[in-house]
PDB file of C-alpha atoms and ligand atoms in Angstrom:
ATOM      1  CA  MET C 284       0.108   0.212   0.271  1.00  0.00           C
ATOM      2  CA  VAL C 285       1.114   3.606  -0.500  1.00  0.00           C
ATOM      3  CA  LYS C 286       1.562   5.541   2.452  1.00  0.00           C
ATOM      4  CA  LYS C 287       4.157   8.511   1.220  1.00  0.00           C
ATOM      5  CA  ALA C 288       4.241  10.843  -1.023  1.00  0.00           C
ATOM      6  CA  VAL C 289       7.216  12.883  -2.472  1.00  0.00           C
ATOM      7  CA  ILE C 290       6.837  16.263  -3.658  1.00  0.00           C
ATOM      8  CA  PRO C 291       9.989  17.632  -6.237  1.00  0.00           C
ATOM      9  CA  ALA C 292       9.713  21.573  -5.602  1.00  0.00           C
ATOM     10  CA  ALA C 293      13.285  22.282  -6.205  1.00  0.00           C
ATOM     11  CA  GLY C 294      14.041  23.816  -9.703  1.00  0.00           C
ATOM     12  CA  LEU C 295      14.744  27.137 -10.383  1.00  0.00           C
ATOM     13  CA  GLY C 296      11.694  27.785 -12.763  1.00  0.00           C
ATOM     14  CA  THR C 297      13.743  29.399 -15.460  1.00  0.00           C
ATOM     15  CA  ARG C 298      10.645  29.046 -17.525  1.00  0.00           C
ATOM     16  CA  PHE C 299       8.604  31.299 -15.658  1.00  0.00           C
ATOM     17  CA  LEU C 300      11.451  34.425 -15.094  1.00  0.00           C
ATOM     18  CA  PRO C 301      11.066  37.190 -13.436  1.00  0.00           C
ATOM     19  CA  VAL C 302       9.001  36.029 -10.791  1.00  0.00           C
ATOM     20  CA  THR C 303      10.638  32.797  -9.903  1.00  0.00           C
ATOM     21  CA  LYS C 304      13.747  34.696  -9.269  1.00  0.00           C
ATOM     22  CA  ALA C 305      12.618  35.597  -5.628  1.00  0.00           C
ATOM     23  CA  GLU C 306       9.684  33.442  -5.769  1.00  0.00           C
ATOM     24  CA  PRO C 307       9.297  29.417  -6.113  1.00  0.00           C
ATOM     25  CA  LYS C 308       7.503  28.807  -9.188  1.00  0.00           C
ATOM     26  CA  GLU C 309       5.260  25.696  -7.048  1.00  0.00           C
ATOM     27  CA  MET C 310       3.589  29.146  -4.924  1.00  0.00           C
ATOM     28  CA  LEU C 311       2.251  31.235  -7.853  1.00  0.00           C
ATOM     29  CA  PRO C 312      -1.297  31.340  -7.222  1.00  0.00           C
ATOM     30  CA  ILE C 313      -3.660  29.623  -9.515  1.00  0.00           C
ATOM     31  CA  VAL C 314      -6.492  32.904  -8.187  1.00  0.00           C
ATOM     32  CA  ASP C 315      -5.848  32.483  -4.101  1.00  0.00           C
ATOM     33  CA  THR C 316      -4.419  29.642  -3.750  1.00  0.00           C
ATOM     34  CA  PRO C 317      -0.615  28.557  -4.278  1.00  0.00           C
ATOM     35  CA  THR C 318      -0.155  25.512  -7.001  1.00  0.00           C
ATOM     36  CA  ILE C 319       1.582  23.167  -4.440  1.00  0.00           C
ATOM     37  CA  GLN C 320      -1.630  23.615  -2.128  1.00  0.00           C
ATOM     38  CA  TYR C 321      -3.425  21.760  -4.944  1.00  0.00           C
ATOM     39  CA  VAL C 322      -0.864  19.085  -5.630  1.00  0.00           C
ATOM     40  CA  ILE C 323      -1.115  18.167  -1.619  1.00  0.00           C
ATOM     41  CA  GLU C 324      -4.756  18.419  -1.604  1.00  0.00           C
ATOM     42  CA  GLU C 325      -4.809  15.630  -4.302  1.00  0.00           C
ATOM     43  CA  ALA C 326      -2.272  13.589  -2.285  1.00  0.00           C
ATOM     44  CA  VAL C 327      -4.220  14.163   0.879  1.00  0.00           C
ATOM     45  CA  SER C 328      -7.406  13.242  -0.797  1.00  0.00           C
ATOM     46  CA  ALA C 329      -5.844   9.901  -2.247  1.00  0.00           C
ATOM     47  CA  GLY C 330      -5.891   9.134   1.665  1.00  0.00           C
ATOM     48  CA  ILE C 331      -1.929   9.411   1.847  1.00  0.00           C
ATOM     49  CA  GLU C 332      -0.629  11.387   4.985  1.00  0.00           C
ATOM     50  CA  ASP C 333       2.902  11.696   5.190  1.00  0.00           C
ATOM     51  CA  ILE C 334       4.400  14.419   2.680  1.00  0.00           C
ATOM     52  CA  LEU C 335       8.543  14.732   1.950  1.00  0.00           C
ATOM     53  CA  ILE C 336       8.840  17.938  -0.134  1.00  0.00           C
ATOM     54  CA  ILE C 337      12.144  18.014  -1.807  1.00  0.00           C
ATOM     55  CA  ILE C 338      13.139  21.939  -1.578  1.00  0.00           C
ATOM     56  CA  GLY C 339      15.666  24.139  -2.681  1.00  0.00           C
ATOM     57  CA  LYS C 340      17.307  27.646  -2.096  1.00  0.00           C
ATOM     58  CA  GLY C 341      14.838  30.007  -2.193  1.00  0.00           C
ATOM     59  CA  LYS C 342      12.124  28.225  -1.186  1.00  0.00           C
ATOM     60  CA  ARG C 343      11.528  28.852   2.162  1.00  0.00           C
ATOM     61  CA  ALA C 344       7.995  30.379   1.346  1.00  0.00           C
ATOM     62  CA  ILE C 345       6.532  26.900   0.625  1.00  0.00           C
ATOM     63  CA  GLU C 346       7.536  25.634   4.108  1.00  0.00           C
ATOM     64  CA  ASP C 347       5.969  28.728   5.786  1.00  0.00           C
ATOM     65  CA  HIS C 348       2.737  28.522   3.408  1.00  0.00           C
ATOM     66  CA  PHE C 349       2.350  25.061   5.239  1.00  0.00           C
ATOM     67  CA  ASP C 350       3.381  25.898   8.821  1.00  0.00           C
ATOM     68  CA  ARG C 351       1.413  28.201  11.507  1.00  0.00           C
ATOM     69  CA  SER C 352       1.280  31.865  11.097  1.00  0.00           C
ATOM     70  CA  PHE C 353       0.212  32.294  14.813  1.00  0.00           C
ATOM     71  CA  GLU C 354       0.255  36.645  14.220  1.00  0.00           C
ATOM     72  CA  LEU C 355      -2.284  35.682  11.535  1.00  0.00           C
ATOM     73  CA  GLU C 356      -4.264  33.593  13.239  1.00  0.00           C
ATOM     74  CA  ASN C 357      -4.501  36.029  16.275  1.00  0.00           C
ATOM     75  CA  GLN C 358      -5.470  38.882  13.665  1.00  0.00           C
ATOM     76  CA  LEU C 359      -8.090  37.181  12.636  1.00  0.00           C
ATOM     77  CA  GLN C 360      -9.711  36.083  15.785  1.00  0.00           C
ATOM     78  CA  GLU C 361      -9.223  39.348  17.145  1.00  0.00           C
ATOM     79  CA  LYS C 362     -11.166  40.957  13.918  1.00  0.00           C
ATOM     80  CA  GLY C 363     -14.045  37.950  14.291  1.00  0.00           C
ATOM     81  CA  GLU C 364     -13.045  36.632  10.706  1.00  0.00           C
ATOM     82  CA  THR C 365     -13.711  32.965  11.800  1.00  0.00           C
ATOM     83  CA  GLN C 366     -13.799  31.681   7.709  1.00  0.00           C
ATOM     84  CA  SER C 367     -10.445  32.684   6.872  1.00  0.00           C
ATOM     85  CA  LEU C 368      -8.668  31.749  10.261  1.00  0.00           C
ATOM     86  CA  GLU C 369     -10.391  27.984   9.608  1.00  0.00           C
ATOM     87  CA  GLN C 370      -9.233  28.558   6.005  1.00  0.00           C
ATOM     88  CA  ILE C 371      -5.749  29.155   7.381  1.00  0.00           C
ATOM     89  CA  GLN C 372      -5.468  26.813  10.038  1.00  0.00           C
ATOM     90  CA  LYS C 373      -6.510  24.010   7.739  1.00  0.00           C
ATOM     91  CA  ILE C 374      -3.681  24.484   5.630  1.00  0.00           C
ATOM     92  CA  ALA C 375      -1.087  23.907   8.418  1.00  0.00           C
ATOM     93  CA  ASN C 376      -2.755  20.830   9.720  1.00  0.00           C
ATOM     94  CA  MET C 377      -3.589  19.309   6.035  1.00  0.00           C
ATOM     95  CA  ALA C 378      -0.563  16.540   6.422  1.00  0.00           C
ATOM     96  CA  ASN C 379       2.643  15.792   7.636  1.00  0.00           C
ATOM     97  CA  ILE C 380       4.808  17.700   6.387  1.00  0.00           C
ATOM     98  CA  HIS C 381       8.718  16.824   5.895  1.00  0.00           C
ATOM     99  CA  TYR C 382      10.865  18.978   3.942  1.00  0.00           C
ATOM    100  CA  ILE C 383      14.651  18.280   2.893  1.00  0.00           C
ATOM    101  CA  ARG C 384      16.833  20.488   0.819  1.00  0.00           C
ATOM    102  CA  GLN C 385      18.606  19.394  -2.215  1.00  0.00           C
ATOM    103  CA  LYS C 386      22.302  20.868  -2.554  1.00  0.00           C
ATOM    104  CA  GLN C 387      23.074  21.438  -5.970  1.00  0.00           C
ATOM    105  CA  LEU C 388      20.645  21.366  -9.049  1.00  0.00           C
ATOM    106  CA  ASN C 389      20.911  18.131 -10.539  1.00  0.00           C
ATOM    107  CA  GLY C 390      17.629  17.227 -12.099  1.00  0.00           C
ATOM    108  CA  LEU C 391      14.522  15.115 -11.477  1.00  0.00           C
ATOM    109  CA  GLY C 392      16.153  11.826 -10.844  1.00  0.00           C
ATOM    110  CA  ASP C 393      18.569  13.548  -8.370  1.00  0.00           C
ATOM    111  CA  ALA C 394      15.816  15.165  -6.410  1.00  0.00           C
ATOM    112  CA  ILE C 395      14.172  12.001  -6.022  1.00  0.00           C
ATOM    113  CA  TYR C 396      17.048  10.129  -4.716  1.00  0.00           C
ATOM    114  CA  TYR C 397      16.951  12.729  -1.560  1.00  0.00           C
ATOM    115  CA  ALA C 398      13.721  10.975  -0.645  1.00  0.00           C
ATOM    116  CA  ARG C 399      15.606   7.513  -0.344  1.00  0.00           C
ATOM    117  CA  GLN C 400      15.968   7.339   3.563  1.00  0.00           C
ATOM    118  CA  HIS C 401      12.780   8.827   4.182  1.00  0.00           C
ATOM    119  CA  VAL C 402      10.566   6.508   2.001  1.00  0.00           C
ATOM    120  CA  ASP C 403      13.093   3.142   2.945  1.00  0.00           C
ATOM    121  CA  ASP C 404      11.671   0.028   1.868  1.00  0.00           C
ATOM    122  CA  GLU C 405       7.803   1.172   0.775  1.00  0.00           C
ATOM    123  CA  PRO C 406       6.563   1.981  -2.719  1.00  0.00           C
ATOM    124  CA  PHE C 407       5.679   6.223  -2.583  1.00  0.00           C
ATOM    125  CA  ALA C 408       3.997   8.204  -4.753  1.00  0.00           C
ATOM    126  CA  VAL C 409       5.502  11.003  -6.532  1.00  0.00           C
ATOM    127  CA  LEU C 410       3.774  14.527  -7.751  1.00  0.00           C
ATOM    128  CA  LEU C 411       5.553  17.031  -9.320  1.00  0.00           C
ATOM    129  CA  GLY C 412       5.305  20.383  -7.450  1.00  0.00           C
ATOM    130  CA  ASP C 413       4.030  22.678 -11.042  1.00  0.00           C
ATOM    131  CA  THR C 414       1.471  20.012 -12.511  1.00  0.00           C
ATOM    132  CA  VAL C 415      -2.245  20.259 -10.923  1.00  0.00           C
ATOM    133  CA  ILE C 416      -4.662  18.099 -11.638  1.00  0.00           C
ATOM    134  CA  SER C 417      -8.311  17.992 -11.325  1.00  0.00           C
ATOM    135  CA  SER C 418     -10.703  14.901 -11.528  1.00  0.00           C
ATOM    136  CA  ASN C 419     -14.153  14.890 -11.206  1.00  0.00           C
ATOM    137  CA  SER C 420     -14.116  11.096 -10.433  1.00  0.00           C
ATOM    138  CA  HIS C 421     -11.209   9.982  -8.138  1.00  0.00           C
ATOM    139  CA  PRO C 422      -7.428  11.968  -7.584  1.00  0.00           C
ATOM    140  CA  CYS C 423      -5.142  11.216 -10.152  1.00  0.00           C
ATOM    141  CA  ILE C 424      -2.481   9.788  -7.784  1.00  0.00           C
ATOM    142  CA  GLY C 425      -5.141   7.539  -6.072  1.00  0.00           C
ATOM    143  CA  GLN C 426      -6.362   5.910  -9.723  1.00  0.00           C
ATOM    144  CA  LEU C 427      -2.327   4.853 -10.069  1.00  0.00           C
ATOM    145  CA  MET C 428      -2.926   3.974  -6.345  1.00  0.00           C
ATOM    146  CA  GLN C 429      -5.344   1.581  -6.800  1.00  0.00           C
ATOM    147  CA  LEU C 430      -3.392   0.162  -9.663  1.00  0.00           C
ATOM    148  CA  TYR C 431      -0.703  -0.326  -7.631  1.00  0.00           C
ATOM    149  CA  ASP C 432      -2.999  -2.493  -5.284  1.00  0.00           C
ATOM    150  CA  ARG C 433      -3.486  -4.549  -8.475  1.00  0.00           C
ATOM    151  CA  PHE C 434       0.284  -5.093 -10.212  1.00  0.00           C
ATOM    152  CA  GLY C 435       2.725  -4.212  -7.183  1.00  0.00           C
ATOM    153  CA  ALA C 436       4.884  -2.591  -9.744  1.00  0.00           C
ATOM    154  CA  SER C 437       5.848   0.698 -10.648  1.00  0.00           C
ATOM    155  CA  ILE C 438       3.607   2.994 -12.860  1.00  0.00           C
ATOM    156  CA  VAL C 439       3.386   6.777 -14.481  1.00  0.00           C
ATOM    157  CA  ALA C 440       0.378   8.684 -15.426  1.00  0.00           C
ATOM    158  CA  VAL C 441       0.142   9.467 -18.990  1.00  0.00           C
ATOM    159  CA  GLU C 442      -1.763  11.454 -21.434  1.00  0.00           C
ATOM    160  CA  GLN C 443      -2.085  12.137 -25.034  1.00  0.00           C
ATOM    161  CA  VAL C 444      -0.440  15.649 -26.269  1.00  0.00           C
ATOM    162  CA  PRO C 445      -0.059  17.931 -29.139  1.00  0.00           C
ATOM    163  CA  ARG C 446       3.026  17.040 -31.520  1.00  0.00           C
ATOM    164  CA  GLN C 447       4.481  20.268 -30.932  1.00  0.00           C
ATOM    165  CA  LYS C 448       4.344  20.236 -27.239  1.00  0.00           C
ATOM    166  CA  ILE C 449       6.002  16.125 -27.511  1.00  0.00           C
ATOM    167  CA  SER C 450       9.535  17.981 -26.840  1.00  0.00           C
ATOM    168  CA  ARG C 451       8.554  19.119 -23.525  1.00  0.00           C
ATOM    169  CA  TYR C 452       8.315  15.688 -21.943  1.00  0.00           C
ATOM    170  CA  GLY C 453       8.983  12.407 -20.870  1.00  0.00           C
ATOM    171  CA  ILE C 454       7.228   9.922 -23.644  1.00  0.00           C
ATOM    172  CA  ILE C 455       6.489   6.375 -23.506  1.00  0.00           C
ATOM    173  CA  LYS C 456       6.191   3.604 -25.468  1.00  0.00           C
ATOM    174  CA  GLY C 457       3.766   0.944 -24.465  1.00  0.00           C
ATOM    175  CA  LYS C 458       1.494  -1.905 -25.184  1.00  0.00           C
ATOM    176  CA  ALA C 459      -2.168  -1.214 -24.595  1.00  0.00           C
ATOM    177  CA  ILE C 460      -3.481  -4.076 -22.531  1.00  0.00           C
ATOM    178  CA  GLU C 461      -6.998  -2.606 -21.129  1.00  0.00           C
ATOM    179  CA  PRO C 462      -8.667   0.828 -22.000  1.00  0.00           C
ATOM    180  CA  ARG C 463      -6.228   3.443 -20.701  1.00  0.00           C
ATOM    181  CA  LEU C 464      -3.635   0.833 -19.542  1.00  0.00           C
ATOM    182  CA  TYR C 465      -0.072  -0.032 -21.194  1.00  0.00           C
ATOM    183  CA  LEU C 466       2.456  -2.366 -20.386  1.00  0.00           C
ATOM    184  CA  LEU C 467       5.591  -0.069 -20.624  1.00  0.00           C
ATOM    185  CA  GLU C 468       7.958  -0.939 -23.098  1.00  0.00           C
ATOM    186  CA  ASP C 469      10.457   2.234 -23.228  1.00  0.00           C
ATOM    187  CA  LEU C 470      10.850   5.886 -22.046  1.00  0.00           C
ATOM    188  CA  VAL C 471      12.626   8.757 -23.442  1.00  0.00           C
ATOM    189  CA  GLU C 472      12.746  12.250 -22.209  1.00  0.00           C
ATOM    190  CA  LYS C 473      12.207  15.199 -24.433  1.00  0.00           C
ATOM    191  CA  PRO C 474      12.244  13.736 -27.816  1.00  0.00           C
ATOM    192  CA  LYS C 475      12.508  15.532 -31.076  1.00  0.00           C
ATOM    193  CA  PRO C 476       8.411  15.018 -32.096  1.00  0.00           C
ATOM    194  CA  GLU C 477      10.040  12.938 -34.924  1.00  0.00           C
ATOM    195  CA  GLU C 478      12.035  10.499 -32.810  1.00  0.00           C
ATOM    196  CA  SER C 479       9.201   9.803 -30.580  1.00  0.00           C
ATOM    197  CA  PRO C 480       7.994   6.725 -30.103  1.00  0.00           C
ATOM    198  CA  SER C 481       4.101   8.067 -29.511  1.00  0.00           C
ATOM    199  CA  ASP C 482       2.396  10.813 -27.923  1.00  0.00           C
ATOM    200  CA  LEU C 483       1.809   9.769 -24.495  1.00  0.00           C
ATOM    201  CA  ALA C 484       3.368  12.249 -22.485  1.00  0.00           C
ATOM    202  CA  ILE C 485       4.643  11.283 -18.341  1.00  0.00           C
ATOM    203  CA  ALA C 486       2.326  14.017 -16.849  1.00  0.00           C
ATOM    204  CA  GLY C 487       3.836  14.238 -13.340  1.00  0.00           C
ATOM    205  CA  ARG C 488       2.648  11.612 -11.162  1.00  0.00           C
ATOM    206  CA  TYR C 489       3.939   8.627 -10.344  1.00  0.00           C
ATOM    207  CA  ILE C 490       4.139   5.374  -7.920  1.00  0.00           C
ATOM    208  CA  LEU C 491       7.654   3.991  -7.759  1.00  0.00           C
ATOM    209  CA  THR C 492       9.057   0.951  -6.217  1.00  0.00           C
ATOM    210  CA  PRO C 493      11.795   1.518  -3.693  1.00  0.00           C
ATOM    211  CA  ASP C 494      14.188   0.243  -6.548  1.00  0.00           C
ATOM    212  CA  ILE C 495      13.864   3.465  -8.157  1.00  0.00           C
ATOM    213  CA  PHE C 496      16.817   4.633  -5.924  1.00  0.00           C
ATOM    214  CA  ASP C 497      19.498   2.045  -7.068  1.00  0.00           C
ATOM    215  CA  CYS C 498      18.212   2.800 -10.730  1.00  0.00           C
ATOM    216  CA  ILE C 499      19.134   6.584  -9.986  1.00  0.00           C
ATOM    217  CA  SER C 500      22.302   5.791  -8.456  1.00  0.00           C
ATOM    218  CA  ARG C 501      23.356   4.252 -11.787  1.00  0.00           C
ATOM    219  CA  THR C 502      22.021   6.596 -14.193  1.00  0.00           C
ATOM    220  CA  PRO C 503      24.350   8.647 -16.102  1.00  0.00           C
ATOM    221  CA  LYS C 504      23.383  12.650 -16.830  1.00  0.00           C
ATOM    222  CA  GLY C 505      20.613  12.492 -19.332  1.00  0.00           C
ATOM    223  CA  ARG C 506      19.187  15.565 -21.470  1.00  0.00           C
ATOM    224  CA  GLY C 507      20.463  18.966 -20.093  1.00  0.00           C
ATOM    225  CA  GLY C 508      23.349  17.129 -18.355  1.00  0.00           C
ATOM    226  CA  GLU C 509      20.769  16.356 -15.809  1.00  0.00           C
ATOM    227  CA  ILE C 510      20.079  12.728 -13.656  1.00  0.00           C
ATOM    228  CA  GLN C 511      16.772  12.254 -15.332  1.00  0.00           C
ATOM    229  CA  LEU C 512      13.860  10.142 -13.405  1.00  0.00           C
ATOM    230  CA  THR C 513      12.806   8.819 -17.117  1.00  0.00           C
ATOM    231  CA  ASP C 514      15.996   7.399 -17.719  1.00  0.00           C
ATOM    232  CA  ALA C 515      15.982   5.992 -14.445  1.00  0.00           C
ATOM    233  CA  ILE C 516      12.683   3.965 -14.900  1.00  0.00           C
ATOM    234  CA  ARG C 517      14.044   2.918 -18.321  1.00  0.00           C
ATOM    235  CA  LEU C 518      16.728   1.428 -16.211  1.00  0.00           C
ATOM    236  CA  MET C 519      14.089  -0.223 -13.685  1.00  0.00           C
ATOM    237  CA  LEU C 520      12.513  -1.425 -17.381  1.00  0.00           C
ATOM    238  CA  LYS C 521      14.739  -3.704 -17.696  1.00  0.00           C
ATOM    239  CA  TYR C 522      14.493  -6.245 -14.411  1.00  0.00           C
ATOM    240  CA  HIS C 523      10.564  -5.726 -13.952  1.00  0.00           C
ATOM    241  CA  ALA C 524       7.030  -5.166 -15.590  1.00  0.00           C
ATOM    242  CA  LEU C 525       6.001  -1.853 -15.308  1.00  0.00           C
ATOM    243  CA  TYR C 526       2.746   0.329 -16.482  1.00  0.00           C
ATOM    244  CA  ALA C 527       1.358   3.328 -18.285  1.00  0.00           C
ATOM    245  CA  PHE C 528      -2.057   4.928 -17.370  1.00  0.00           C
ATOM    246  CA  ASN C 529      -3.795   7.458 -19.780  1.00  0.00           C
ATOM    247  CA  PHE C 530      -5.803   8.503 -16.239  1.00  0.00           C
ATOM    248  CA  GLU C 531      -9.083  10.373 -16.126  1.00  0.00           C
ATOM    249  CA  GLY C 532      -8.878  14.176 -15.598  1.00  0.00           C
ATOM    250  CA  LYS C 533      -7.401  17.369 -16.593  1.00  0.00           C
ATOM    251  CA  ARG C 534      -3.524  18.338 -16.216  1.00  0.00           C
ATOM    252  CA  TYR C 535      -2.768  21.528 -15.639  1.00  0.00           C
ATOM    253  CA  ASP C 536       0.599  22.554 -16.722  1.00  0.00           C
ATOM    254  CA  ILE C 537       1.513  25.542 -14.465  1.00  0.00           C
ATOM    255  CA  GLY C 538       5.697  25.674 -15.705  1.00  0.00           C
ATOM    256  CA  ASN C 539       4.961  27.850 -18.523  1.00  0.00           C
ATOM    257  CA  LYS C 540       3.198  30.785 -18.741  1.00  0.00           C
ATOM    258  CA  MET C 541       0.462  30.211 -21.660  1.00  0.00           C
ATOM    259  CA  ASP C 542      -0.617  27.414 -19.643  1.00  0.00           C
ATOM    260  CA  TYR C 543      -0.846  28.772 -16.564  1.00  0.00           C
ATOM    261  CA  LEU C 544      -2.865  31.593 -17.709  1.00  0.00           C
ATOM    262  CA  LYS C 545      -5.496  29.146 -19.367  1.00  0.00           C
ATOM    263  CA  THR C 546      -5.749  27.057 -15.787  1.00  0.00           C
ATOM    264  CA  ILE C 547      -5.642  31.245 -13.932  1.00  0.00           C
ATOM    265  CA  VAL C 548      -9.008  31.488 -16.148  1.00  0.00           C
ATOM    266  CA  GLU C 549     -10.686  27.779 -15.485  1.00  0.00           C
ATOM    267  CA  PHE C 550     -10.303  27.969 -12.205  1.00  0.00           C
ATOM    268  CA  ALA C 551     -11.944  31.631 -11.590  1.00  0.00           C
ATOM    269  CA  LEU C 552     -14.585  29.906 -13.954  1.00  0.00           C
ATOM    270  CA  LYS C 553     -15.118  26.891 -11.814  1.00  0.00           C
ATOM    271  CA  ARG C 554     -15.612  29.861  -8.418  1.00  0.00           C
ATOM    272  CA  ASP C 555     -19.375  30.809  -7.788  1.00  0.00           C
ATOM    273  CA  GLU C 556     -18.346  34.278  -6.544  1.00  0.00           C
ATOM    274  CA  PHE C 557     -16.410  34.805  -9.714  1.00  0.00           C
ATOM    275  CA  ARG C 558     -18.063  32.568 -12.206  1.00  0.00           C
ATOM    276  CA  VAL C 559     -21.126  35.205 -13.461  1.00  0.00           C
ATOM    277  CA  GLU C 560     -18.985  38.719 -13.567  1.00  0.00           C
ATOM    278  CA  PHE C 561     -15.590  37.064 -14.401  1.00  0.00           C
ATOM    279  CA  MET C 562     -17.493  35.193 -17.876  1.00  0.00           C
ATOM    280  CA  GLU C 563     -19.161  38.470 -19.064  1.00  0.00           C
ATOM    281  CA  TYR C 564     -16.059  40.278 -18.564  1.00  0.00           C
ATOM    282  CA  LEU C 565     -14.638  37.347 -20.688  1.00  0.00           C
ATOM    283  CA  GLU C 566     -17.394  37.704 -23.248  1.00  0.00           C
ATOM    284  CA  GLU C 567     -16.510  41.766 -23.193  1.00  0.00           C
ATOM    285  CA  ILE C 568     -13.144  41.294 -24.338  1.00  0.00           C
ATOM    286  CA  ILE C 569     -14.064  39.139 -27.000  1.00  0.00           C
ATOM    287  CA  GLN C 570     -16.583  41.597 -28.349  1.00  0.00           C
ATOM    288  CA  GLN C 571     -14.251  44.349 -28.488  1.00  0.00           C
ATOM    289  CA  LYS C 572     -11.191  42.463 -29.991  1.00  0.00           C
ATOM    290  CA  GLU C 573     -14.102  40.834 -32.882  1.00  0.00           C
ATOM    291  CA  GLN C 574     -15.416  44.717 -33.144  1.00  0.00           C
ATOM    292  CA  LYS C 575     -11.686  45.950 -34.388  1.00  0.00           C
ATOM    293  CA  PRO C 576     -11.446  45.870 -38.021  1.00  0.00           C
TER     294      PRO C 576
HETATM  295  C1  G1P P 155       9.583  16.622 -15.914  1.00  0.00           C
HETATM  296  C2  G1P P 155       9.766  15.434 -16.391  1.00  0.00           C
HETATM  297  C3  G1P P 155       9.107  14.602 -17.408  1.00  0.00           C
HETATM  298  C4  G1P P 155       7.777  14.834 -17.981  1.00  0.00           C
HETATM  299  C5  G1P P 155       7.019  16.240 -17.055  1.00  0.00           C
HETATM  300  C6  G1P P 155       5.762  16.175 -16.558  1.00  0.00           C
HETATM  301  O1  G1P P 155      10.255  17.495 -17.025  1.00  0.00           O
HETATM  302  O2  G1P P 155      10.915  15.158 -16.564  1.00  0.00           O
HETATM  303  O3  G1P P 155       9.512  13.243 -18.091  1.00  0.00           O
HETATM  304  O4  G1P P 155       7.248  14.395 -18.652  1.00  0.00           O
HETATM  305  O5  G1P P 155       8.168  16.688 -15.862  1.00  0.00           O
HETATM  306  O6  G1P P 155       5.573  17.812 -16.304  1.00  0.00           O
HETATM  307  P1  G1P P 155       9.962  19.012 -16.628  1.00  0.00           P
HETATM  308  O7  G1P P 155       8.904  19.415 -16.592  1.00  0.00           O
HETATM  309  O8  G1P P 155      10.423  19.175 -14.952  1.00  0.00           O
HETATM  310  O9  G1P P 155      11.521  19.695 -17.616  1.00  0.00           O
END
């Protein structure tokens, strides 16, 4: 059974400068909630209570966000703003959150390696801190956890991406064995579209068995001169059957500006207090654009 989750959140966010110069990209707000809070809520709603966040230089704001803030709590209490008070207390009580610092940026594979002692000999979930996945049914990581219970094997979430986005992702080659489910045959990190084995991209959610750590330690530097998790999983393929699952839900990639903008608009439209007025505003903008010669 999967009981622990690891959230790598050490990257510099260079695709999102200048805001990420001093702000962690995982703290970028989707309306009023930092991205990483959604990620943790996904893990918690799948039944995970133990979360290890891999942080790095300049990521203090993440720790502060999930800590208690007595000053703020006192002030809200005095003002009688009980709703806001409950909201911020809930954030601090969401899960048992632990932190470890990646000392040198050396890729996603290297970041995951820092979790070795914490997860010990248990399977664990990995949720990338800059990817939000919403689902009408079961949280994405919960879907993978159910499959882990069935197969006892590592599994990666995948989704179809358009050809022009292939080189942004790890791409899998798999044999379809059930609707949405693939037996992994190969993985490649950020291939050129013409060399890609498929259009199924690794979507930032994984269940990994602890033997990944040995594989990471034997993985040479790959794309971008970094130790890639994709390459380490590829090495695991030599020893085990691994799976990929085209999850049910929608993925929001906060790591790039255009997808971030779209995410904010969609999340704002999901909120009762904004929907009507915000939609009217968007319609107004579209009309103005159409009227221009
Ligand atoms: C990472 C992984 C890649 C995966 C992607 C999903 O890349 O290396 O395999 O497809 O996350 O967001 P990054 O976005 O960190 O460059």
